[in-house]
XYZ file of C-alpha atoms in Angstrom:
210
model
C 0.000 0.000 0.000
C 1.316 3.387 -1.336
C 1.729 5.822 2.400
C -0.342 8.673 3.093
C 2.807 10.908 2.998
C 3.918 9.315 -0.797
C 0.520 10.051 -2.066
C 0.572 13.688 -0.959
C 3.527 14.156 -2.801
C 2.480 12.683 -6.036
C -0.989 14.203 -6.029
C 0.689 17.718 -5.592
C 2.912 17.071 -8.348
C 1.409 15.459 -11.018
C -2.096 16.171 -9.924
C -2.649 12.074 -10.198
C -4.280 9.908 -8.004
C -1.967 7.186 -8.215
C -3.779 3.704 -8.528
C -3.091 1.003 -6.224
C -2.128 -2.061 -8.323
C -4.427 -4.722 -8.405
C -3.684 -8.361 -6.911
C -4.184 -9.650 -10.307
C -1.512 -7.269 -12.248
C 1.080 -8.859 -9.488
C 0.442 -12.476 -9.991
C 0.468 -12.261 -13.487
C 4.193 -11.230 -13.376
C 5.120 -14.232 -10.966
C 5.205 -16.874 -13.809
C 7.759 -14.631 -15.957
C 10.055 -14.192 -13.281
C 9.776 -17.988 -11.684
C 11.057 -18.902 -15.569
C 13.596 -16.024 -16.071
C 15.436 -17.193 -12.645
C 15.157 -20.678 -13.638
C 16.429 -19.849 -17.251
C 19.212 -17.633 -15.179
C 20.075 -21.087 -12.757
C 20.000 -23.486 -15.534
C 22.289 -21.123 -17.812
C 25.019 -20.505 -14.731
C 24.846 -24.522 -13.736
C 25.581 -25.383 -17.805
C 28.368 -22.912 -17.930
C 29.861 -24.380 -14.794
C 29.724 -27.946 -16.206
C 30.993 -27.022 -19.679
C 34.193 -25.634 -18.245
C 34.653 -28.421 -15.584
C 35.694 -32.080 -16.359
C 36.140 -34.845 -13.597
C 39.274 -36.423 -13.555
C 39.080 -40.277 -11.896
C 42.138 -41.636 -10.318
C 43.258 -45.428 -10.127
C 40.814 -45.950 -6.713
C 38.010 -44.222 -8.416
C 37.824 -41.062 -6.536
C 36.734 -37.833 -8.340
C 38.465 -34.521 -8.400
C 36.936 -31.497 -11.154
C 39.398 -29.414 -12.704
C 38.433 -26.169 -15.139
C 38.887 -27.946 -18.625
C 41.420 -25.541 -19.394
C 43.912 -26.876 -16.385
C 43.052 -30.047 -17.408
C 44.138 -29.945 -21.191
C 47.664 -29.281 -20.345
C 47.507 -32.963 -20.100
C 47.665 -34.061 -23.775
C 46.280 -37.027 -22.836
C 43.295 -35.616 -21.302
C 42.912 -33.298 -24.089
C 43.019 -36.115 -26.770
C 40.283 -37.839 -24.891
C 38.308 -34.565 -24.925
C 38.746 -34.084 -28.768
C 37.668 -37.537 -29.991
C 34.653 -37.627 -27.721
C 33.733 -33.758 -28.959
C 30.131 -34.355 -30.011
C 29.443 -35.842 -26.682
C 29.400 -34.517 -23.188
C 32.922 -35.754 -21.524
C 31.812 -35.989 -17.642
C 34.883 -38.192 -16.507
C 38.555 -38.740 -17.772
C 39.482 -42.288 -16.128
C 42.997 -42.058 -14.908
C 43.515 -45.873 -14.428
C 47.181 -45.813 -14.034
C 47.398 -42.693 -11.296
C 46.750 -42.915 -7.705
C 44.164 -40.320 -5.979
C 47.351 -38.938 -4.085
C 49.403 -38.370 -7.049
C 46.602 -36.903 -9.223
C 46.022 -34.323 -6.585
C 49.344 -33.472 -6.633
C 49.575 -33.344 -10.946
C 46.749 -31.616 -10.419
C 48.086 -28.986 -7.630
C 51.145 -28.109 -10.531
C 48.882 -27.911 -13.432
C 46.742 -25.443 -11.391
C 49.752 -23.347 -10.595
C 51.104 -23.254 -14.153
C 48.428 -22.013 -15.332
C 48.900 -18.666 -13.129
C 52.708 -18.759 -12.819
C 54.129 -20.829 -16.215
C 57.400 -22.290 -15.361
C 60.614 -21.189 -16.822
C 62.087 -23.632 -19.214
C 64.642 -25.569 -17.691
C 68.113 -25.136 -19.364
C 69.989 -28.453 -20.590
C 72.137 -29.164 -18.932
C 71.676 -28.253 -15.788
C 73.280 -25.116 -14.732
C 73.359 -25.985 -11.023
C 72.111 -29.389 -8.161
C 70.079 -26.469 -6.621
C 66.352 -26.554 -8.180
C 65.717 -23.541 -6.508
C 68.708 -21.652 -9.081
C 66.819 -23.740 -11.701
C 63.354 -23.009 -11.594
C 61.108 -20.600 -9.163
C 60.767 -21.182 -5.801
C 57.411 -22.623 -5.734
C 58.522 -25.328 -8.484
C 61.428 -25.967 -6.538
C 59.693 -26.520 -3.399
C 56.901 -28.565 -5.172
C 59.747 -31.764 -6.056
C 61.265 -31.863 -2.467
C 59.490 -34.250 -1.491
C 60.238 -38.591 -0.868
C 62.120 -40.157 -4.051
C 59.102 -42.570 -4.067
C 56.552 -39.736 -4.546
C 58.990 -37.931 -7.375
C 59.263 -40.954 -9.111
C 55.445 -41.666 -8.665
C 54.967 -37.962 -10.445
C 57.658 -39.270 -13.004
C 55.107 -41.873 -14.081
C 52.332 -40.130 -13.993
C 53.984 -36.909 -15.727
C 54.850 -39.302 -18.288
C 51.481 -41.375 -18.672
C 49.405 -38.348 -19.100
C 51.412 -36.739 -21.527
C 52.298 -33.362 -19.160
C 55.571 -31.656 -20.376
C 56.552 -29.163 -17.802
C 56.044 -31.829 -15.320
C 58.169 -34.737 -16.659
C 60.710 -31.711 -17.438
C 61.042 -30.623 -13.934
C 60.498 -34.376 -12.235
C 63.170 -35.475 -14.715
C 65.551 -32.464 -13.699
C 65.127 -32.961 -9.768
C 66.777 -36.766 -10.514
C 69.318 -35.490 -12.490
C 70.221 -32.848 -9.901
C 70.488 -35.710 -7.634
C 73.207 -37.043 -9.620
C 74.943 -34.372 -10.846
C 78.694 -34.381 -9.919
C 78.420 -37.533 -7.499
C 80.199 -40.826 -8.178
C 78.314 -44.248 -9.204
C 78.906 -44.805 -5.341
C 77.204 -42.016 -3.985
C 74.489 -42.506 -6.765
C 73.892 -45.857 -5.443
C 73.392 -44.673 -2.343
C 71.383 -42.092 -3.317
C 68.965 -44.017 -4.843
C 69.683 -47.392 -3.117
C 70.680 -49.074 -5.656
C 72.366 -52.295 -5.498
C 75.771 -53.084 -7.385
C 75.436 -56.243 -9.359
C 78.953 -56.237 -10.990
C 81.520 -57.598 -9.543
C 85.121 -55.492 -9.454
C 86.217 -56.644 -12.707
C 83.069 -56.193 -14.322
C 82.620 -52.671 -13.113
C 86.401 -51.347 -13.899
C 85.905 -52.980 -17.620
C 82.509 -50.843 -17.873
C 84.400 -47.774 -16.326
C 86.878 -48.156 -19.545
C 84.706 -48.356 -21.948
C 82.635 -45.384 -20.746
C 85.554 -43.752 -20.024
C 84.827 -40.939 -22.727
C 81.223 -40.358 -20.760
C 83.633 -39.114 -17.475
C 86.212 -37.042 -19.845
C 82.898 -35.273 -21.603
């Protein structure tokens, strides 16, 4: 109901009486904006889906990444493209576990804001952090078995800048330490006995001298 006050105002300045609308004028707008919100819901929920996909690890668990992130996998992108005309939901990961896909996924999400710098070849230093940024750096120190977990999946689903910069942390490992220390390093057993291993050390000897 239009106030006393409101009406007083309008009546001395238009000199209108200002009708009250009807109950029926009101409730004939209702149906036009129940389906312009639901056209507005169902248009936001679509465009939400479009630019999500669900990528499934080996144990079956579920994690959505923006379709952009996920196409730096060419894998995942290759599955995308030949299944165009249809609506890709889920990209099965059979071969990564739900620990390591979070973690593929974690540097895929951060490349997108902050792209790594290309690693030079070979490597100018054992320090990742002189290598790459900080946040790259500090992304591989973690266990060997977790690096070389992110090895295979960098590898499997076809991720570049990932299998670069796994692939770099190992050599960094090695670089500049005997076939000793690399053994230890990596806990590696020696199978050859001392004659076989001095006859491999000559002919590799050019490998040391390069």
């Amino acid at each position: 109901m239009i106030s006393p006050v409101a009406r007083c105002c309008c009546d001395k300045f238009t000199k209108q009486n200002i009708a009250e609308p009807s109950s029926s004028s009101l409730l004939s707008l209702f149906p036009s904006i129940h389906q312009s919100i639901n056209q507005s819901i169902k248009s936001i929920i679509m465009n939400v889906d479009e630019d999500n996909v669900n990528l499934v690890s080996k144990e079956g668990d579920s994690f959505p990444v923006a379709t952009e992130v996920a196409k730096m996998s060419e894998l995942v992108k290759s599955m995308m493209e030949e299944d165009a005309e249809d609506d890709v939901a889920e990209i099965p990961l059979p071969n990564v576990k739900a620990t390591v896909l979070q973690k593929v996924i974690e540097f895929c999400q951060h490349h997108k804001e902050e792209p790594m710098t290309e690693i030079e070849k070979p490597l100018k230093s054992q320090n990742m952090a002189d290598v790459v940024q900080k946040w790259y750096a500090d992304y591989v120190d973690v266990e060997q078995v977790v690096l070389f977990e992110l090895i295979l999946a960098a590898n499997y689903m076809d991720i570049k800048p990932l299998l670069d910069l796994t692939c770099a942390t190992v050599a960094s490992m090695i670089k500049g330490k005997t076939p000793e220390e690399i053994r230890t390093t990596f806990n590696i057993s020696n199978d050859f006995s001392p004659e076989e291993e001095a006859q491999v050390r000559e002919e590799n000897k050019w490998c040391e001298e390069a």
